[in-house]
Amino acid sequence: MKVPLQALSHTIEAIYAAGSDPEQWPAALERIGDYFDGEGSLIRFYDTRATPTFIHPKKLRSAVTVYLDERWWEQDLHAQRAIDLNLRGFEVMSDHTVASDLEIQTHPIFTNFFYRFGLGWLMSCPILPDQDERCVLSVPRAKAKGPFTPDEMQTLSLLGRHVDQALRISLCLSNMSSIDTALTQALDAIDTGVHTLSADGRILFSNRVGRVQCDTYFDDRDGCLTAKVAGERDRFKDYLATAQRTITECAAPQSCVLTGTDGTQLVVWATPVGTVTGLGFGQRSAAAILVLATPFLRQSQVDPAVLRDCLQLTISEARLASLIGCGMPIERVAEALGITVGTARNVLKTVFRKAGVNRQTQLALKISNLGRVAL
């Protein structure tokens, strides 16, 4: 599918605009669908025990209503196979990934539900891989427009990573406090450092946790957010500059690990706010970058998304490495991931090769030292 780079850039911009203004998610999801010549797109939260919930554009409202009212999730081949295949974290699946040609021709989800709404094809990208509840970004398309191509699936994987980051911002904002609490008070109540920066890197706002982080990880004396440790300042400056170019260059978002003056580590996610909307938090200048900072270790485990970026792993490899890194034996890792011990050992060999180690103790040590590794 040959689409100008500008169209992809505008789609990514709409995604980040929705991150800072959750009411714009339906418009962003419609834009994602338009990019793939689809009938919109939607975000679905589900597990095996409860009714799924959706974020969707207006054009998919009737399909979502029927899906829920008639309990189609109980016959949804895509959802069932995603669970069976343990697909989590930007591993895009399409009809031909999860179903045979015969199933596509005869299964009720295709012949009944899809047919009733003029649909014929679907591709989905798992997002929020570190959450207990499964979440996917899905794009449906009319039967006459043909199945999704490998190139389209690869592009959805890229957009899925941007949706992942923007949705984290939305979830953070929506879960902070009650509706009548001032935004700055709500931001002070969460355990994540939040910093909003102008286009030139000036700090417009830092919440309570963010200001505390400045004692150990950041230097804000000149009005700009810089790394506290001198040896990491250039790397962090380049990281923020790269984050600003994420939209125009249509690049995948990345994390950054900083080391504090006390030797502890902090994971930083910098995302562009976008030009459609801005977060000023009472300042006259709208923010260009939103920075979220959390401890590198949470309950002795590293966020798999961080390991993916640091060690150039797939998200499945990173999830295994994260559990190995906190001392879990391979048998328990396999059980936690829903795979066989043999499969877990094969994945671990790949992780060893990419990380440049050959033992679990060496891998755990490398993970613990990632804050000192230039990303």
mmCIF file of N, CA, C and O in Angstrom, residues 275-373:
data_model
loop_
_atom_site.group_PDB
_atom_site.id
_atom_site.type_symbol
_atom_site.label_atom_id
_atom_site.label_comp_id
_atom_site.label_asym_id
_atom_site.label_seq_id
_atom_site.Cartn_x
_atom_site.Cartn_y
_atom_site.Cartn_z
ATOM 1 N N THR A 275 0.382 18.969 17.660
ATOM 2 C CA THR A 275 0.003 20.364 17.452
ATOM 3 C C THR A 275 -1.498 20.578 17.485
ATOM 4 O O THR A 275 -1.966 21.706 17.532
ATOM 5 N N VAL A 276 -2.271 19.480 17.450
ATOM 6 C CA VAL A 276 -3.733 19.641 17.461
ATOM 7 C C VAL A 276 -4.206 20.152 18.799
ATOM 8 O O VAL A 276 -5.107 20.945 18.914
ATOM 9 N N THR A 277 -3.572 19.666 19.860
ATOM 10 C CA THR A 277 -3.934 20.098 21.195
ATOM 11 C C THR A 277 -2.673 20.171 22.026
ATOM 12 O O THR A 277 -1.660 19.597 21.687
ATOM 13 N N GLY A 278 -2.710 20.891 23.107
ATOM 14 C CA GLY A 278 -1.534 20.998 23.952
ATOM 15 C C GLY A 278 -1.889 20.883 25.416
ATOM 16 O O GLY A 278 -3.023 21.068 25.814
ATOM 17 N N LEU A 279 -0.882 20.530 26.224
ATOM 18 C CA LEU A 279 -1.053 20.470 27.669
ATOM 19 C C LEU A 279 -0.255 21.605 28.273
ATOM 20 O O LEU A 279 0.970 21.570 28.282
ATOM 21 N N GLY A 280 -0.920 22.617 28.752
ATOM 22 C CA GLY A 280 -0.205 23.734 29.334
ATOM 23 C C GLY A 280 -0.168 23.709 30.844
ATOM 24 O O GLY A 280 0.703 24.283 31.447
ATOM 25 N N PHE A 281 -1.166 23.031 31.489
ATOM 26 C CA PHE A 281 -1.255 22.985 32.938
ATOM 27 C C PHE A 281 -1.150 24.381 33.546
ATOM 28 O O PHE A 281 -0.382 24.624 34.464
ATOM 29 N N GLY A 282 -1.900 25.315 33.008
ATOM 30 C CA GLY A 282 -1.924 26.651 33.566
ATOM 31 C C GLY A 282 -0.858 27.577 33.004
ATOM 32 O O GLY A 282 -0.853 28.759 33.288
ATOM 33 N N GLN A 283 0.064 27.063 32.187
ATOM 34 C CA GLN A 283 1.101 27.900 31.617
ATOM 35 C C GLN A 283 0.597 28.540 30.321
ATOM 36 O O GLN A 283 -0.294 28.017 29.645
ATOM 37 N N ARG A 284 1.215 29.643 29.959
ATOM 38 C CA ARG A 284 0.809 30.288 28.724
ATOM 39 C C ARG A 284 1.269 29.507 27.499
ATOM 40 O O ARG A 284 0.631 29.524 26.460
ATOM 41 N N SER A 285 2.418 28.852 27.591
ATOM 42 C CA SER A 285 2.943 28.081 26.468
ATOM 43 C C SER A 285 2.431 26.651 26.526
ATOM 44 O O SER A 285 2.486 26.022 27.574
ATOM 45 N N ALA A 286 1.936 26.151 25.409
ATOM 46 C CA ALA A 286 1.496 24.763 25.356
ATOM 47 C C ALA A 286 2.701 23.844 25.307
ATOM 48 O O ALA A 286 3.729 24.172 24.729
ATOM 49 N N ALA A 287 2.547 22.681 25.908
ATOM 50 C CA ALA A 287 3.652 21.733 25.945
ATOM 51 C C ALA A 287 3.845 21.079 24.588
ATOM 52 O O ALA A 287 2.897 20.816 23.858
ATOM 53 N N ALA A 288 5.097 20.805 24.245
ATOM 54 C CA ALA A 288 5.426 20.068 23.030
ATOM 55 C C ALA A 288 5.765 18.623 23.345
ATOM 56 O O ALA A 288 5.591 17.744 22.514
ATOM 57 N N ILE A 289 6.267 18.373 24.570
ATOM 58 C CA ILE A 289 6.675 17.030 24.975
ATOM 59 C C ILE A 289 6.108 16.731 26.352
ATOM 60 O O ILE A 289 6.140 17.583 27.243
ATOM 61 N N LEU A 290 5.596 15.521 26.518
ATOM 62 C CA LEU A 290 5.177 15.038 27.825
ATOM 63 C C LEU A 290 6.158 13.953 28.248
ATOM 64 O O LEU A 290 6.386 12.993 27.515
ATOM 65 N N VAL A 291 6.765 14.120 29.421
ATOM 66 C CA VAL A 291 7.753 13.173 29.943
ATOM 67 C C VAL A 291 7.166 12.461 31.156
ATOM 68 O O VAL A 291 6.740 13.107 32.113
ATOM 69 N N LEU A 292 7.120 11.132 31.095
ATOM 70 C CA LEU A 292 6.697 10.310 32.218
ATOM 71 C C LEU A 292 7.905 9.535 32.723
ATOM 72 O O LEU A 292 8.641 8.943 31.928
ATOM 73 N N ALA A 293 8.139 9.545 34.031
ATOM 74 C CA ALA A 293 9.316 8.900 34.608
ATOM 75 C C ALA A 293 8.910 8.009 35.772
ATOM 76 O O ALA A 293 8.248 8.457 36.707
ATOM 77 N N THR A 294 9.299 6.733 35.705
ATOM 78 C CA THR A 294 8.966 5.770 36.746
ATOM 79 C C THR A 294 10.226 5.000 37.136
ATOM 80 O O THR A 294 11.178 4.924 36.359
ATOM 81 N N PRO A 295 10.252 4.411 38.329
ATOM 82 C CA PRO A 295 11.423 3.629 38.740
ATOM 83 C C PRO A 295 11.706 2.485 37.762
ATOM 84 O O PRO A 295 10.776 1.875 37.217
ATOM 85 N N PHE A 296 12.990 2.230 37.530
ATOM 86 C CA PHE A 296 13.397 1.156 36.620
ATOM 87 C C PHE A 296 12.885 -0.184 37.111
ATOM 88 O O PHE A 296 12.417 -1.012 36.328
ATOM 89 N N LEU A 297 12.964 -0.415 38.397
ATOM 90 C CA LEU A 297 12.485 -1.655 38.995
ATOM 91 C C LEU A 297 11.183 -1.416 39.731
ATOM 92 O O LEU A 297 11.079 -0.480 40.519
ATOM 93 N N ARG A 298 10.182 -2.237 39.446
ATOM 94 C CA ARG A 298 8.936 -2.225 40.210
ATOM 95 C C ARG A 298 8.706 -3.648 40.688
ATOM 96 O O ARG A 298 8.512 -4.554 39.871
ATOM 97 N N GLN A 299 8.777 -3.830 41.997
ATOM 98 C CA GLN A 299 8.664 -5.159 42.589
ATOM 99 C C GLN A 299 9.680 -6.110 41.965
ATOM 100 O O GLN A 299 9.382 -7.253 41.616
ATOM 101 N N SER A 300 10.915 -5.605 41.816
ATOM 102 C CA SER A 300 12.064 -6.384 41.339
ATOM 103 C C SER A 300 11.965 -6.781 39.875
ATOM 104 O O SER A 300 12.777 -7.564 39.399
ATOM 105 N N GLN A 301 10.989 -6.262 39.132
ATOM 106 C CA GLN A 301 10.849 -6.622 37.721
ATOM 107 C C GLN A 301 10.955 -5.386 36.849
ATOM 108 O O GLN A 301 10.449 -4.319 37.188
ATOM 109 N N VAL A 302 11.629 -5.536 35.709
ATOM 110 C CA VAL A 302 11.803 -4.451 34.756
ATOM 111 C C VAL A 302 10.674 -4.502 33.729
ATOM 112 O O VAL A 302 10.285 -5.587 33.278
ATOM 113 N N ASP A 303 10.149 -3.351 33.364
ATOM 114 C CA ASP A 303 9.115 -3.258 32.349
ATOM 115 C C ASP A 303 9.623 -3.910 31.053
ATOM 116 O O ASP A 303 10.657 -3.516 30.522
ATOM 117 N N PRO A 304 8.906 -4.918 30.509
ATOM 118 C CA PRO A 304 9.363 -5.552 29.271
ATOM 119 C C PRO A 304 9.563 -4.574 28.119
ATOM 120 O O PRO A 304 10.455 -4.775 27.281
ATOM 121 N N ALA A 305 8.760 -3.517 28.060
ATOM 122 C CA ALA A 305 8.924 -2.544 26.977
ATOM 123 C C ALA A 305 10.281 -1.866 27.044
ATOM 124 O O ALA A 305 10.865 -1.502 26.017
ATOM 125 N N VAL A 306 10.814 -1.699 28.258
ATOM 126 C CA VAL A 306 12.141 -1.098 28.412
ATOM 127 C C VAL A 306 13.213 -2.061 27.921
ATOM 128 O O VAL A 306 14.138 -1.671 27.196
ATOM 129 N N LEU A 307 13.104 -3.326 28.294
ATOM 130 C CA LEU A 307 14.075 -4.324 27.834
ATOM 131 C C LEU A 307 14.030 -4.471 26.317
ATOM 132 O O LEU A 307 15.059 -4.682 25.673
ATOM 133 N N ARG A 308 12.837 -4.385 25.758
ATOM 134 C CA ARG A 308 12.727 -4.444 24.297
ATOM 135 C C ARG A 308 13.587 -3.369 23.649
ATOM 136 O O ARG A 308 14.331 -3.638 22.696
ATOM 137 N N ASP A 309 13.501 -2.142 24.158
ATOM 138 C CA ASP A 309 14.256 -1.045 23.564
ATOM 139 C C ASP A 309 15.751 -1.153 23.857
ATOM 140 O O ASP A 309 16.580 -0.884 22.995
ATOM 141 N N CYS A 310 16.094 -1.547 25.094
ATOM 142 C CA CYS A 310 17.499 -1.574 25.487
ATOM 143 C C CYS A 310 18.281 -2.691 24.807
ATOM 144 O O CYS A 310 19.437 -2.496 24.411
ATOM 145 N N LEU A 311 17.664 -3.862 24.688
ATOM 146 C CA LEU A 311 18.382 -5.034 24.179
ATOM 147 C C LEU A 311 17.950 -5.431 22.780
ATOM 148 O O LEU A 311 18.385 -6.468 22.269
ATOM 149 N N GLN A 312 17.097 -4.623 22.147
ATOM 150 C CA GLN A 312 16.621 -4.896 20.783
ATOM 151 C C GLN A 312 15.942 -6.264 20.699
ATOM 152 O O GLN A 312 16.215 -7.079 19.814
ATOM 153 N N LEU A 313 15.037 -6.535 21.643
ATOM 154 C CA LEU A 313 14.298 -7.783 21.694
ATOM 155 C C LEU A 313 12.900 -7.594 21.113
ATOM 156 O O LEU A 313 12.418 -6.463 20.977
ATOM 157 N N THR A 314 12.251 -8.694 20.786
ATOM 158 C CA THR A 314 10.816 -8.624 20.545
ATOM 159 C C THR A 314 10.136 -8.506 21.906
ATOM 160 O O THR A 314 10.745 -8.801 22.941
ATOM 161 N N ILE A 315 8.860 -8.121 21.921
ATOM 162 C CA ILE A 315 8.202 -7.960 23.211
ATOM 163 C C ILE A 315 8.044 -9.309 23.914
ATOM 164 O O ILE A 315 8.113 -9.392 25.147
ATOM 165 N N SER A 316 7.874 -10.399 23.158
ATOM 166 C CA SER A 316 7.778 -11.719 23.775
ATOM 167 C C SER A 316 9.097 -12.109 24.430
ATOM 168 O O SER A 316 9.125 -12.639 25.549
ATOM 169 N N GLU A 317 10.207 -11.840 23.739
ATOM 170 C CA GLU A 317 11.526 -12.105 24.321
ATOM 171 C C GLU A 317 11.763 -11.243 25.542
ATOM 172 O O GLU A 317 12.330 -11.685 26.545
ATOM 173 N N ALA A 318 11.295 -9.980 25.472
ATOM 174 C CA ALA A 318 11.499 -9.062 26.589
ATOM 175 C C ALA A 318 10.697 -9.490 27.818
ATOM 176 O O ALA A 318 11.165 -9.336 28.950
ATOM 177 N N ARG A 319 9.499 -10.000 27.617
ATOM 178 C CA ARG A 319 8.705 -10.468 28.754
ATOM 179 C C ARG A 319 9.404 -11.618 29.457
ATOM 180 O O ARG A 319 9.435 -11.686 30.689
ATOM 181 N N LEU A 320 9.989 -12.535 28.675
ATOM 182 C CA LEU A 320 10.729 -13.638 29.284
ATOM 183 C C LEU A 320 11.969 -13.124 30.006
ATOM 184 O O LEU A 320 12.254 -13.516 31.144
ATOM 185 N N ALA A 321 12.705 -12.216 29.357
ATOM 186 C CA ALA A 321 13.923 -11.684 29.973
ATOM 187 C C ALA A 321 13.618 -10.941 31.259
ATOM 188 O O ALA A 321 14.383 -11.000 32.228
ATOM 189 N N SER A 322 12.489 -10.250 31.308
ATOM 190 C CA SER A 322 12.112 -9.509 32.502
ATOM 191 C C SER A 322 11.918 -10.446 33.689
ATOM 192 O O SER A 322 12.349 -10.154 34.810
ATOM 193 N N LEU A 323 11.273 -11.574 33.446
ATOM 194 C CA LEU A 323 11.046 -12.539 34.522
ATOM 195 C C LEU A 323 12.340 -13.240 34.933
ATOM 196 O O LEU A 323 12.589 -13.458 36.122
ATOM 197 N N ILE A 324 13.171 -13.570 33.957
ATOM 198 C CA ILE A 324 14.477 -14.171 34.267
ATOM 199 C C ILE A 324 15.319 -13.190 35.065
ATOM 200 O O ILE A 324 16.023 -13.554 36.023
ATOM 201 N N GLY A 325 15.229 -11.909 34.699
ATOM 202 C CA GLY A 325 16.043 -10.892 35.355
ATOM 203 C C GLY A 325 15.727 -10.696 36.817
ATOM 204 O O GLY A 325 16.560 -10.204 37.582
ATOM 205 N N CYS A 326 14.500 -11.040 37.230
ATOM 206 C CA CYS A 326 14.160 -10.892 38.648
ATOM 207 C C CYS A 326 14.319 -12.211 39.402
ATOM 208 O O CYS A 326 13.805 -12.367 40.509
ATOM 209 N N GLY A 327 15.024 -13.187 38.782
ATOM 210 C CA GLY A 327 15.386 -14.402 39.492
ATOM 211 C C GLY A 327 14.417 -15.555 39.383
ATOM 212 O O GLY A 327 14.563 -16.560 40.082
ATOM 213 N N MET A 328 13.434 -15.473 38.494
ATOM 214 C CA MET A 328 12.454 -16.546 38.371
ATOM 215 C C MET A 328 13.040 -17.701 37.570
ATOM 216 O O MET A 328 13.614 -17.493 36.499
ATOM 217 N N PRO A 329 12.918 -18.939 38.044
ATOM 218 C CA PRO A 329 13.428 -20.083 37.289
ATOM 219 C C PRO A 329 12.672 -20.284 35.992
ATOM 220 O O PRO A 329 11.509 -19.878 35.858
ATOM 221 N N ILE A 330 13.320 -20.941 35.023
ATOM 222 C CA ILE A 330 12.750 -21.065 33.687
ATOM 223 C C ILE A 330 11.417 -21.794 33.697
ATOM 224 O O ILE A 330 10.521 -21.484 32.904
ATOM 225 N N GLU A 331 11.230 -22.763 34.605
ATOM 226 C CA GLU A 331 9.980 -23.496 34.665
ATOM 227 C C GLU A 331 8.815 -22.577 35.057
ATOM 228 O O GLU A 331 7.727 -22.649 34.481
ATOM 229 N N ARG A 332 9.051 -21.706 36.030
ATOM 230 C CA ARG A 332 7.998 -20.767 36.448
ATOM 231 C C ARG A 332 7.760 -19.700 35.379
ATOM 232 O O ARG A 332 6.641 -19.218 35.202
ATOM 233 N N VAL A 333 8.829 -19.322 34.677
ATOM 234 C CA VAL A 333 8.681 -18.352 33.588
ATOM 235 C C VAL A 333 7.760 -18.919 32.510
ATOM 236 O O VAL A 333 6.851 -18.241 32.022
ATOM 237 N N ALA A 334 8.006 -20.168 32.134
ATOM 238 C CA ALA A 334 7.177 -20.809 31.114
ATOM 239 C C ALA A 334 5.716 -20.846 31.546
ATOM 240 O O ALA A 334 4.801 -20.560 30.759
ATOM 241 N N GLU A 335 5.494 -21.179 32.820
ATOM 242 C CA GLU A 335 4.123 -21.235 33.333
ATOM 243 C C GLU A 335 3.472 -19.857 33.308
ATOM 244 O O GLU A 335 2.302 -19.716 32.929
ATOM 245 N N ALA A 336 4.216 -18.837 33.700
ATOM 246 C CA ALA A 336 3.669 -17.475 33.733
ATOM 247 C C ALA A 336 3.324 -16.970 32.337
ATOM 248 O O ALA A 336 2.369 -16.217 32.163
ATOM 249 N N LEU A 337 4.102 -17.389 31.343
ATOM 250 C CA LEU A 337 3.885 -16.918 29.976
ATOM 251 C C LEU A 337 2.951 -17.823 29.185
ATOM 252 O O LEU A 337 2.613 -17.502 28.041
ATOM 253 N N GLY A 338 2.573 -18.952 29.753
ATOM 254 C CA GLY A 338 1.662 -19.854 29.065
ATOM 255 C C GLY A 338 2.305 -20.604 27.914
ATOM 256 O O GLY A 338 1.645 -20.878 26.904
ATOM 257 N N ILE A 339 3.614 -20.912 28.032
ATOM 258 C CA ILE A 339 4.327 -21.638 26.987
ATOM 259 C C ILE A 339 5.003 -22.854 27.610
ATOM 260 O O ILE A 339 5.085 -22.971 28.835
ATOM 261 N N THR A 340 5.504 -23.760 26.773
ATOM 262 C CA THR A 340 6.196 -24.934 27.296
ATOM 263 C C THR A 340 7.594 -24.547 27.760
ATOM 264 O O THR A 340 8.151 -23.520 27.338
ATOM 265 N N VAL A 341 8.175 -25.405 28.598
ATOM 266 C CA VAL A 341 9.533 -25.150 29.076
ATOM 267 C C VAL A 341 10.511 -25.185 27.906
ATOM 268 O O VAL A 341 11.452 -24.381 27.835
ATOM 269 N N GLY A 342 10.278 -26.090 26.952
ATOM 270 C CA GLY A 342 11.150 -26.160 25.783
ATOM 271 C C GLY A 342 11.122 -24.878 24.969
ATOM 272 O O GLY A 342 12.166 -24.372 24.532
ATOM 273 N N THR A 343 9.921 -24.333 24.761
ATOM 274 C CA THR A 343 9.808 -23.059 24.034
ATOM 275 C C THR A 343 10.496 -21.948 24.802
ATOM 276 O O THR A 343 11.197 -21.106 24.213
ATOM 277 N N ALA A 344 10.318 -21.923 26.117
ATOM 278 C CA ALA A 344 10.952 -20.890 26.940
ATOM 279 C C ALA A 344 12.468 -20.964 26.829
ATOM 280 O O ALA A 344 13.152 -19.939 26.739
ATOM 281 N N ARG A 345 13.008 -22.163 26.816
ATOM 282 C CA ARG A 345 14.471 -22.316 26.693
ATOM 283 C C ARG A 345 14.955 -21.837 25.319
ATOM 284 O O ARG A 345 16.018 -21.213 25.221
ATOM 285 N N ASN A 346 14.191 -22.108 24.284
ATOM 286 C CA ASN A 346 14.581 -21.634 22.954
ATOM 287 C C ASN A 346 14.558 -20.116 22.873
ATOM 288 O O ASN A 346 15.449 -19.494 22.278
ATOM 289 N N VAL A 347 13.514 -19.502 23.467
ATOM 290 C CA VAL A 347 13.442 -18.042 23.479
ATOM 291 C C VAL A 347 14.610 -17.468 24.282
ATOM 292 O O VAL A 347 15.225 -16.470 23.903
ATOM 293 N N LEU A 348 14.939 -18.128 25.398
ATOM 294 C CA LEU A 348 16.036 -17.659 26.242
ATOM 295 C C LEU A 348 17.364 -17.694 25.484
ATOM 296 O O LEU A 348 18.196 -16.791 25.640
ATOM 297 N N LYS A 349 17.568 -18.713 24.645
ATOM 298 C CA LYS A 349 18.798 -18.773 23.840
ATOM 299 C C LYS A 349 18.895 -17.559 22.913
ATOM 300 O O LYS A 349 19.965 -16.988 22.745
ATOM 301 N N THR A 350 17.755 -17.173 22.336
ATOM 302 C CA THR A 350 17.736 -15.984 21.472
ATOM 303 C C THR A 350 18.048 -14.725 22.271
ATOM 304 O O THR A 350 18.785 -13.845 21.821
ATOM 305 N N VAL A 351 17.481 -14.637 23.467
ATOM 306 C CA VAL A 351 17.758 -13.489 24.337
ATOM 307 C C VAL A 351 19.246 -13.439 24.695
ATOM 308 O O VAL A 351 19.869 -12.377 24.665
ATOM 309 N N PHE A 352 19.823 -14.592 25.034
ATOM 310 C CA PHE A 352 21.254 -14.656 25.335
ATOM 311 C C PHE A 352 22.079 -14.099 24.171
ATOM 312 O O PHE A 352 22.998 -13.307 24.357
ATOM 313 N N ARG A 353 21.738 -14.553 22.955
ATOM 314 C CA ARG A 353 22.499 -14.125 21.776
ATOM 315 C C ARG A 353 22.408 -12.620 21.577
ATOM 316 O O ARG A 353 23.416 -11.947 21.341
ATOM 317 N N LYS A 354 21.195 -12.070 21.681
ATOM 318 C CA LYS A 354 21.021 -10.637 21.470
ATOM 319 C C LYS A 354 21.662 -9.809 22.574
ATOM 320 O O LYS A 354 22.138 -8.690 22.337
ATOM 321 N N ALA A 355 21.656 -10.353 23.797
ATOM 322 C CA ALA A 355 22.221 -9.612 24.932
ATOM 323 C C ALA A 355 23.728 -9.821 25.063
ATOM 324 O O ALA A 355 24.380 -9.132 25.852
ATOM 325 N N GLY A 356 24.274 -10.790 24.326
ATOM 326 C CA GLY A 356 25.711 -11.041 24.392
ATOM 327 C C GLY A 356 26.137 -11.753 25.663
ATOM 328 O O GLY A 356 27.250 -11.519 26.165
ATOM 329 N N VAL A 357 25.286 -12.623 26.203
ATOM 330 C CA VAL A 357 25.605 -13.378 27.412
ATOM 331 C C VAL A 357 25.304 -14.848 27.139
ATOM 332 O O VAL A 357 24.730 -15.200 26.106
ATOM 333 N N ASN A 358 25.690 -15.720 28.069
ATOM 334 C CA ASN A 358 25.388 -17.139 27.886
ATOM 335 C C ASN A 358 24.888 -17.818 29.150
ATOM 336 O O ASN A 358 24.775 -19.038 29.196
ATOM 337 N N ARG A 359 24.584 -17.044 30.195
ATOM 338 C CA ARG A 359 24.032 -17.610 31.419
ATOM 339 C C ARG A 359 22.968 -16.680 31.987
ATOM 340 O O ARG A 359 23.001 -15.479 31.767
ATOM 341 N N GLN A 360 22.044 -17.271 32.757
ATOM 342 C CA GLN A 360 20.977 -16.470 33.339
ATOM 343 C C GLN A 360 21.512 -15.444 34.322
ATOM 344 O O GLN A 360 21.001 -14.323 34.400
ATOM 345 N N THR A 361 22.541 -15.794 35.085
ATOM 346 C CA THR A 361 23.105 -14.837 36.038
ATOM 347 C C THR A 361 23.720 -13.648 35.311
ATOM 348 O O THR A 361 23.632 -12.510 35.783
ATOM 349 N N GLN A 362 24.340 -13.914 34.145
ATOM 350 C CA GLN A 362 24.909 -12.812 33.370
ATOM 351 C C GLN A 362 23.805 -11.913 32.807
ATOM 352 O O GLN A 362 23.948 -10.686 32.761
ATOM 353 N N LEU A 363 22.697 -12.544 32.384
ATOM 354 C CA LEU A 363 21.584 -11.755 31.874
ATOM 355 C C LEU A 363 21.002 -10.876 32.974
ATOM 356 O O LEU A 363 20.735 -9.686 32.755
ATOM 357 N N ALA A 364 20.812 -11.439 34.170
ATOM 358 C CA ALA A 364 20.280 -10.662 35.287
ATOM 359 C C ALA A 364 21.185 -9.494 35.620
ATOM 360 O O ALA A 364 20.733 -8.378 35.899
ATOM 361 N N LEU A 365 22.508 -9.721 35.572
ATOM 362 C CA LEU A 365 23.462 -8.644 35.861
ATOM 363 C C LEU A 365 23.395 -7.561 34.799
ATOM 364 O O LEU A 365 23.428 -6.365 35.110
ATOM 365 N N LYS A 366 23.283 -7.983 33.541
ATOM 366 C CA LYS A 366 23.211 -6.996 32.462
ATOM 367 C C LYS A 366 21.955 -6.152 32.587
ATOM 368 O O LYS A 366 21.986 -4.934 32.377
ATOM 369 N N ILE A 367 20.839 -6.793 32.936
ATOM 370 C CA ILE A 367 19.588 -6.052 33.097
ATOM 371 C C ILE A 367 19.715 -5.044 34.238
ATOM 372 O O ILE A 367 19.267 -3.898 34.145
ATOM 373 N N SER A 368 20.366 -5.453 35.336
ATOM 374 C CA SER A 368 20.509 -4.546 36.478
ATOM 375 C C SER A 368 21.408 -3.360 36.155
ATOM 376 O O SER A 368 21.326 -2.322 36.817
ATOM 377 N N ASN A 369 22.258 -3.491 35.135
ATOM 378 C CA ASN A 369 23.185 -2.414 34.790
ATOM 379 C C ASN A 369 22.728 -1.602 33.598
ATOM 380 O O ASN A 369 23.489 -0.770 33.084
ATOM 381 N N LEU A 370 21.494 -1.829 33.126
ATOM 382 C CA LEU A 370 21.061 -1.158 31.907
ATOM 383 C C LEU A 370 21.058 0.355 32.024
ATOM 384 O O LEU A 370 21.167 1.060 31.026
ATOM 385 N N GLY A 371 20.896 0.856 33.218
ATOM 386 C CA GLY A 371 20.903 2.304 33.388
ATOM 387 C C GLY A 371 22.210 2.936 33.013
ATOM 388 O O GLY A 371 22.304 4.142 32.780
ATOM 389 N N ARG A 372 23.257 2.142 32.924
ATOM 390 C CA ARG A 372 24.581 2.657 32.565
ATOM 391 C C ARG A 372 24.928 2.371 31.114
ATOM 392 O O ARG A 372 26.039 2.563 30.688
ATOM 393 N N VAL A 373 23.943 1.821 30.356
ATOM 394 C CA VAL A 373 24.172 1.485 28.955
ATOM 395 C C VAL A 373 23.559 2.565 28.089
ATOM 396 O O VAL A 373 22.402 2.936 28.256
#
